[in-house]
Amino acid sequence: MRTWQLQEAKARLSEVIKQASKEGPQTITMRGEPTAVVLSKDEYERLKHPKRNFVDFMRKSPLYGVDIDLKREQTLTRESDIS
């Protein structure tokens, strides 16, 4: 991540934006302290809508908390009708 002083970033804004889209986030400093980050639109969208993990997905299910009987038949063989 490249760092730009504010006055340099203002003077070369087009370059800062191009670098953000090609190389990733660009940091802008004021008085030597990191103050802002310029991101590409794609990176912004990715951060805006992060992918949920599987556990969060299941917890947000409308069936979360519903007691479902998942018992399995314990016999070793099953009868089948193959005709």
Short mmCIF file of N, CA, C and O in Angstrom, two decimals:
data_model
loop_
_atom_site.label_atom_id
_atom_site.label_comp_id
_atom_site.label_asym_id
_atom_site.label_seq_id
_atom_site.Cartn_x
_atom_site.Cartn_y
_atom_site.Cartn_z
N MET A 1 0.85 -1.16 0.00
CA MET A 1 0.00 0.00 0.00
C MET A 1 0.90 1.24 0.00
O MET A 1 1.73 1.40 0.87
N ARG A 2 0.71 2.07 -0.97
CA ARG A 2 1.51 3.28 -1.07
C ARG A 2 0.92 4.38 -0.19
O ARG A 2 -0.29 4.46 0.00
N THR A 3 1.78 5.22 0.33
CA THR A 3 1.36 6.33 1.19
C THR A 3 1.61 7.65 0.46
O THR A 3 2.67 7.86 -0.12
N TRP A 4 0.62 8.53 0.51
CA TRP A 4 0.68 9.84 -0.14
C TRP A 4 0.45 10.92 0.91
O TRP A 4 -0.44 10.80 1.75
N GLN A 5 1.25 12.00 0.85
CA GLN A 5 0.95 13.17 1.66
C GLN A 5 -0.25 13.86 1.03
O GLN A 5 -0.45 13.83 -0.19
N LEU A 6 -1.06 14.50 1.85
CA LEU A 6 -2.30 15.11 1.36
C LEU A 6 -2.07 16.05 0.19
O LEU A 6 -2.76 15.95 -0.83
N GLN A 7 -1.09 16.93 0.31
CA GLN A 7 -0.87 17.90 -0.77
C GLN A 7 -0.45 17.21 -2.06
O GLN A 7 -0.84 17.61 -3.16
N GLU A 8 0.33 16.13 -1.96
CA GLU A 8 0.73 15.37 -3.15
C GLU A 8 -0.48 14.65 -3.74
O GLU A 8 -0.67 14.61 -4.96
N ALA A 9 -1.32 14.07 -2.88
CA ALA A 9 -2.51 13.36 -3.35
C ALA A 9 -3.47 14.31 -4.05
O ALA A 9 -4.07 13.96 -5.07
N LYS A 10 -3.62 15.51 -3.53
CA LYS A 10 -4.50 16.50 -4.17
C LYS A 10 -3.96 16.89 -5.55
O LYS A 10 -4.72 16.98 -6.51
N ALA A 11 -2.66 17.08 -5.63
CA ALA A 11 -2.05 17.49 -6.89
C ALA A 11 -2.07 16.38 -7.93
O ALA A 11 -2.10 16.64 -9.13
N ARG A 12 -2.04 15.12 -7.47
CA ARG A 12 -1.95 13.99 -8.40
C ARG A 12 -3.11 13.01 -8.20
O ARG A 12 -2.94 11.79 -8.24
N LEU A 13 -4.30 13.54 -7.99
CA LEU A 13 -5.48 12.72 -7.69
C LEU A 13 -5.73 11.64 -8.74
O LEU A 13 -6.03 10.49 -8.39
N SER A 14 -5.58 11.96 -9.99
CA SER A 14 -5.80 10.96 -11.05
C SER A 14 -4.86 9.77 -10.88
O SER A 14 -5.28 8.62 -11.03
N GLU A 15 -3.62 10.05 -10.54
CA GLU A 15 -2.65 8.97 -10.35
C GLU A 15 -2.98 8.15 -9.12
O GLU A 15 -2.87 6.92 -9.13
N VAL A 16 -3.42 8.80 -8.04
CA VAL A 16 -3.81 8.08 -6.82
C VAL A 16 -4.95 7.10 -7.15
O VAL A 16 -4.93 5.94 -6.74
N ILE A 17 -5.92 7.57 -7.90
CA ILE A 17 -7.07 6.72 -8.26
C ILE A 17 -6.63 5.57 -9.15
O ILE A 17 -7.05 4.42 -8.95
N LYS A 18 -5.78 5.82 -10.13
CA LYS A 18 -5.29 4.75 -11.01
C LYS A 18 -4.52 3.71 -10.20
O LYS A 18 -4.68 2.51 -10.41
N GLN A 19 -3.68 4.18 -9.26
CA GLN A 19 -2.91 3.25 -8.43
C GLN A 19 -3.85 2.40 -7.57
O GLN A 19 -3.61 1.22 -7.37
N ALA A 20 -4.90 3.00 -7.05
CA ALA A 20 -5.86 2.27 -6.22
C ALA A 20 -6.53 1.16 -7.03
O ALA A 20 -6.73 0.05 -6.52
N SER A 21 -6.86 1.43 -8.27
CA SER A 21 -7.52 0.41 -9.08
C SER A 21 -6.57 -0.67 -9.57
O SER A 21 -6.96 -1.81 -9.75
N LYS A 22 -5.28 -0.33 -9.76
CA LYS A 22 -4.31 -1.30 -10.26
C LYS A 22 -3.58 -2.05 -9.15
O LYS A 22 -3.38 -3.26 -9.23
N GLU A 23 -3.16 -1.33 -8.11
CA GLU A 23 -2.28 -1.91 -7.10
C GLU A 23 -2.93 -2.11 -5.75
O GLU A 23 -2.35 -2.74 -4.87
N GLY A 24 -4.12 -1.53 -5.54
CA GLY A 24 -4.78 -1.70 -4.25
C GLY A 24 -4.88 -0.40 -3.49
O GLY A 24 -4.55 0.67 -4.01
N PRO A 25 -5.34 -0.47 -2.25
CA PRO A 25 -5.60 0.73 -1.44
C PRO A 25 -4.39 1.66 -1.34
O PRO A 25 -3.25 1.22 -1.27
N GLN A 26 -4.68 2.97 -1.33
CA GLN A 26 -3.67 4.01 -1.22
C GLN A 26 -3.96 4.83 0.04
O GLN A 26 -5.08 5.31 0.23
N THR A 27 -2.96 4.98 0.90
CA THR A 27 -3.13 5.73 2.15
C THR A 27 -2.78 7.20 1.94
O THR A 27 -1.79 7.51 1.28
N ILE A 28 -3.59 8.08 2.53
CA ILE A 28 -3.31 9.51 2.48
C ILE A 28 -3.05 9.97 3.92
O ILE A 28 -3.81 9.63 4.83
N THR A 29 -1.99 10.73 4.11
CA THR A 29 -1.62 11.20 5.45
C THR A 29 -1.79 12.71 5.56
O THR A 29 -1.66 13.44 4.58
N MET A 30 -2.06 13.13 6.78
CA MET A 30 -2.08 14.57 7.13
C MET A 30 -1.15 14.74 8.32
O MET A 30 -1.32 14.04 9.33
N ARG A 31 -0.18 15.58 8.17
CA ARG A 31 0.81 15.83 9.22
C ARG A 31 1.49 14.54 9.67
O ARG A 31 1.73 14.32 10.84
N GLY A 32 1.71 13.65 8.71
CA GLY A 32 2.41 12.40 8.98
C GLY A 32 1.56 11.27 9.55
O GLY A 32 2.03 10.16 9.73
N GLU A 33 0.28 11.53 9.82
CA GLU A 33 -0.63 10.52 10.37
C GLU A 33 -1.56 10.00 9.28
O GLU A 33 -2.17 10.79 8.56
N PRO A 34 -1.71 8.66 9.16
CA PRO A 34 -2.67 8.10 8.19
C PRO A 34 -4.08 8.63 8.50
O PRO A 34 -4.52 8.56 9.64
N THR A 35 -4.72 9.18 7.48
CA THR A 35 -6.02 9.81 7.68
C THR A 35 -7.12 9.20 6.82
O THR A 35 -8.25 9.10 7.25
N ALA A 36 -6.78 8.80 5.61
CA ALA A 36 -7.78 8.29 4.69
C ALA A 36 -7.16 7.22 3.80
O ALA A 36 -5.93 7.13 3.68
N VAL A 37 -8.03 6.41 3.21
CA VAL A 37 -7.59 5.37 2.28
C VAL A 37 -8.45 5.47 1.04
O VAL A 37 -9.68 5.58 1.13
N VAL A 38 -7.82 5.45 -0.12
CA VAL A 38 -8.53 5.46 -1.40
C VAL A 38 -8.58 4.02 -1.91
O VAL A 38 -7.55 3.35 -2.01
N LEU A 39 -9.80 3.54 -2.19
CA LEU A 39 -10.02 2.18 -2.67
C LEU A 39 -10.60 2.20 -4.07
O LEU A 39 -11.29 3.15 -4.45
N SER A 40 -10.39 1.10 -4.79
CA SER A 40 -11.08 0.95 -6.08
C SER A 40 -12.55 0.64 -5.79
O SER A 40 -12.92 0.21 -4.69
N LYS A 41 -13.40 0.87 -6.76
CA LYS A 41 -14.84 0.58 -6.60
C LYS A 41 -15.07 -0.90 -6.32
O LYS A 41 -15.88 -1.26 -5.47
N ASP A 42 -14.32 -1.78 -7.01
CA ASP A 42 -14.48 -3.22 -6.79
C ASP A 42 -14.13 -3.61 -5.36
O ASP A 42 -14.83 -4.40 -4.73
N GLU A 43 -13.04 -3.07 -4.85
CA GLU A 43 -12.63 -3.36 -3.48
C GLU A 43 -13.66 -2.84 -2.48
O GLU A 43 -13.99 -3.50 -1.50
N TYR A 44 -14.18 -1.66 -2.73
CA TYR A 44 -15.21 -1.09 -1.87
C TYR A 44 -16.45 -1.99 -1.84
O TYR A 44 -16.99 -2.27 -0.77
N GLU A 45 -16.91 -2.43 -3.00
CA GLU A 45 -18.09 -3.31 -3.06
C GLU A 45 -17.83 -4.62 -2.33
O GLU A 45 -18.72 -5.15 -1.65
N ARG A 46 -16.62 -5.17 -2.46
CA ARG A 46 -16.29 -6.42 -1.77
C ARG A 46 -16.36 -6.23 -0.26
O ARG A 46 -16.90 -7.06 0.46
N LEU A 47 -15.85 -5.11 0.22
CA LEU A 47 -15.88 -4.84 1.66
C LEU A 47 -17.28 -4.48 2.16
O LEU A 47 -17.64 -4.78 3.30
N LYS A 48 -18.05 -3.87 1.30
CA LYS A 48 -19.40 -3.45 1.66
C LYS A 48 -20.32 -4.65 1.86
O LYS A 48 -21.19 -4.63 2.72
N HIS A 49 -20.12 -5.69 1.08
CA HIS A 49 -20.95 -6.89 1.15
C HIS A 49 -20.07 -8.11 1.40
O HIS A 49 -19.87 -8.93 0.50
N PRO A 50 -19.55 -8.27 2.62
CA PRO A 50 -18.68 -9.41 2.88
C PRO A 50 -19.45 -10.73 2.81
O PRO A 50 -20.65 -10.77 3.08
N LYS A 51 -18.76 -11.78 2.43
CA LYS A 51 -19.39 -13.10 2.41
C LYS A 51 -19.55 -13.60 3.83
O LYS A 51 -18.65 -13.46 4.66
N ARG A 52 -20.70 -14.16 4.11
CA ARG A 52 -20.95 -14.71 5.43
C ARG A 52 -20.37 -16.11 5.51
O ARG A 52 -20.31 -16.82 4.51
N ASN A 53 -19.99 -16.50 6.70
CA ASN A 53 -19.53 -17.88 6.85
C ASN A 53 -20.74 -18.79 7.00
O ASN A 53 -21.87 -18.34 7.19
N PHE A 54 -20.52 -20.09 6.93
CA PHE A 54 -21.62 -21.07 6.91
C PHE A 54 -22.44 -21.03 8.19
O PHE A 54 -23.66 -21.12 8.17
N VAL A 55 -21.78 -20.89 9.33
CA VAL A 55 -22.48 -20.88 10.61
C VAL A 55 -23.44 -19.69 10.67
O VAL A 55 -24.60 -19.84 11.07
N ASP A 56 -22.99 -18.51 10.27
CA ASP A 56 -23.88 -17.33 10.25
C ASP A 56 -25.05 -17.55 9.30
O ASP A 56 -26.18 -17.17 9.60
N PHE A 57 -24.75 -18.14 8.14
CA PHE A 57 -25.81 -18.43 7.17
C PHE A 57 -26.88 -19.33 7.79
O PHE A 57 -28.07 -19.06 7.66
N MET A 58 -26.45 -20.38 8.48
CA MET A 58 -27.41 -21.32 9.09
C MET A 58 -28.19 -20.65 10.22
O MET A 58 -29.38 -20.90 10.39
N ARG A 59 -27.55 -19.80 10.99
CA ARG A 59 -28.23 -19.14 12.11
C ARG A 59 -29.28 -18.14 11.62
O ARG A 59 -30.23 -17.84 12.34
N LYS A 60 -29.13 -17.64 10.42
CA LYS A 60 -30.11 -16.69 9.89
C LYS A 60 -31.23 -17.40 9.12
O LYS A 60 -32.13 -16.76 8.59
N SER A 61 -31.17 -18.72 9.09
CA SER A 61 -32.20 -19.51 8.42
C SER A 61 -33.53 -19.37 9.15
O SER A 61 -33.57 -19.30 10.38
N PRO A 62 -34.64 -19.36 8.43
CA PRO A 62 -35.94 -19.32 9.10
C PRO A 62 -36.21 -20.59 9.91
O PRO A 62 -37.07 -20.60 10.77
N LEU A 63 -35.45 -21.64 9.65
CA LEU A 63 -35.63 -22.90 10.39
C LEU A 63 -34.74 -22.99 11.62
O LEU A 63 -34.78 -23.98 12.33
N TYR A 64 -33.95 -21.95 11.90
CA TYR A 64 -33.06 -21.98 13.06
C TYR A 64 -33.89 -22.12 14.33
O TYR A 64 -34.84 -21.40 14.56
N GLY A 65 -33.56 -23.12 15.13
CA GLY A 65 -34.26 -23.35 16.38
C GLY A 65 -35.42 -24.32 16.26
O GLY A 65 -35.99 -24.73 17.27
N VAL A 66 -35.79 -24.73 15.05
CA VAL A 66 -36.87 -25.69 14.86
C VAL A 66 -36.33 -27.08 15.18
O VAL A 66 -35.25 -27.47 14.74
N ASP A 67 -37.09 -27.82 15.99
CA ASP A 67 -36.66 -29.17 16.38
C ASP A 67 -37.08 -30.15 15.29
O ASP A 67 -38.26 -30.38 15.07
N ILE A 68 -36.10 -30.71 14.60
CA ILE A 68 -36.35 -31.66 13.52
C ILE A 68 -35.87 -33.04 13.96
O ILE A 68 -34.76 -33.18 14.47
N ASP A 69 -36.72 -34.05 13.78
CA ASP A 69 -36.36 -35.42 14.16
C ASP A 69 -35.50 -36.02 13.04
O ASP A 69 -35.98 -36.29 11.95
N LEU A 70 -34.23 -36.22 13.31
CA LEU A 70 -33.30 -36.74 12.32
C LEU A 70 -32.81 -38.14 12.67
O LEU A 70 -31.71 -38.53 12.34
N LYS A 71 -33.67 -38.92 13.34
CA LYS A 71 -33.27 -40.27 13.71
C LYS A 71 -33.24 -41.17 12.48
O LYS A 71 -34.06 -41.06 11.58
N ARG A 72 -32.26 -42.05 12.48
CA ARG A 72 -32.07 -42.96 11.36
C ARG A 72 -32.45 -44.37 11.80
O ARG A 72 -32.21 -44.76 12.93
N GLU A 73 -32.99 -45.13 10.88
CA GLU A 73 -33.32 -46.52 11.18
C GLU A 73 -32.02 -47.27 11.47
O GLU A 73 -31.04 -47.13 10.73
N GLN A 74 -31.99 -48.06 12.53
CA GLN A 74 -30.77 -48.71 12.99
C GLN A 74 -30.55 -50.12 12.42
O GLN A 74 -29.54 -50.74 12.71
N THR A 75 -31.47 -50.64 11.61
CA THR A 75 -31.30 -51.98 11.05
C THR A 75 -30.16 -51.98 10.06
O THR A 75 -29.87 -50.98 9.40
N LEU A 76 -29.48 -53.14 9.93
CA LEU A 76 -28.36 -53.23 9.01
C LEU A 76 -28.79 -53.32 7.56
O LEU A 76 -28.08 -52.89 6.66
N THR A 77 -29.97 -53.93 7.32
CA THR A 77 -30.45 -54.05 5.96
C THR A 77 -31.89 -53.51 5.87
O THR A 77 -32.59 -53.46 6.87
N ARG A 78 -32.26 -53.16 4.68
CA ARG A 78 -33.62 -52.67 4.45
C ARG A 78 -34.22 -53.51 3.33
O ARG A 78 -33.54 -53.93 2.41
N GLU A 79 -35.50 -53.72 3.43
CA GLU A 79 -36.19 -54.43 2.35
C GLU A 79 -36.46 -53.42 1.23
O GLU A 79 -36.79 -52.28 1.47
N SER A 80 -36.26 -53.90 0.01
CA SER A 80 -36.57 -53.03 -1.13
C SER A 80 -37.35 -53.83 -2.14
O SER A 80 -37.20 -55.04 -2.28
N ASP A 81 -38.18 -53.15 -2.85
CA ASP A 81 -39.01 -53.78 -3.87
C ASP A 81 -38.47 -53.36 -5.23
O ASP A 81 -38.73 -52.27 -5.71
N ILE A 82 -37.65 -54.23 -5.81
CA ILE A 82 -37.11 -53.96 -7.13
C ILE A 82 -37.82 -54.87 -8.12
O ILE A 82 -37.68 -56.08 -8.09
N SER A 83 -38.61 -54.28 -8.97
CA SER A 83 -39.38 -55.09 -9.92
C SER A 83 -38.97 -54.75 -11.32
O SER A 83 -38.69 -53.70 -11.71
#
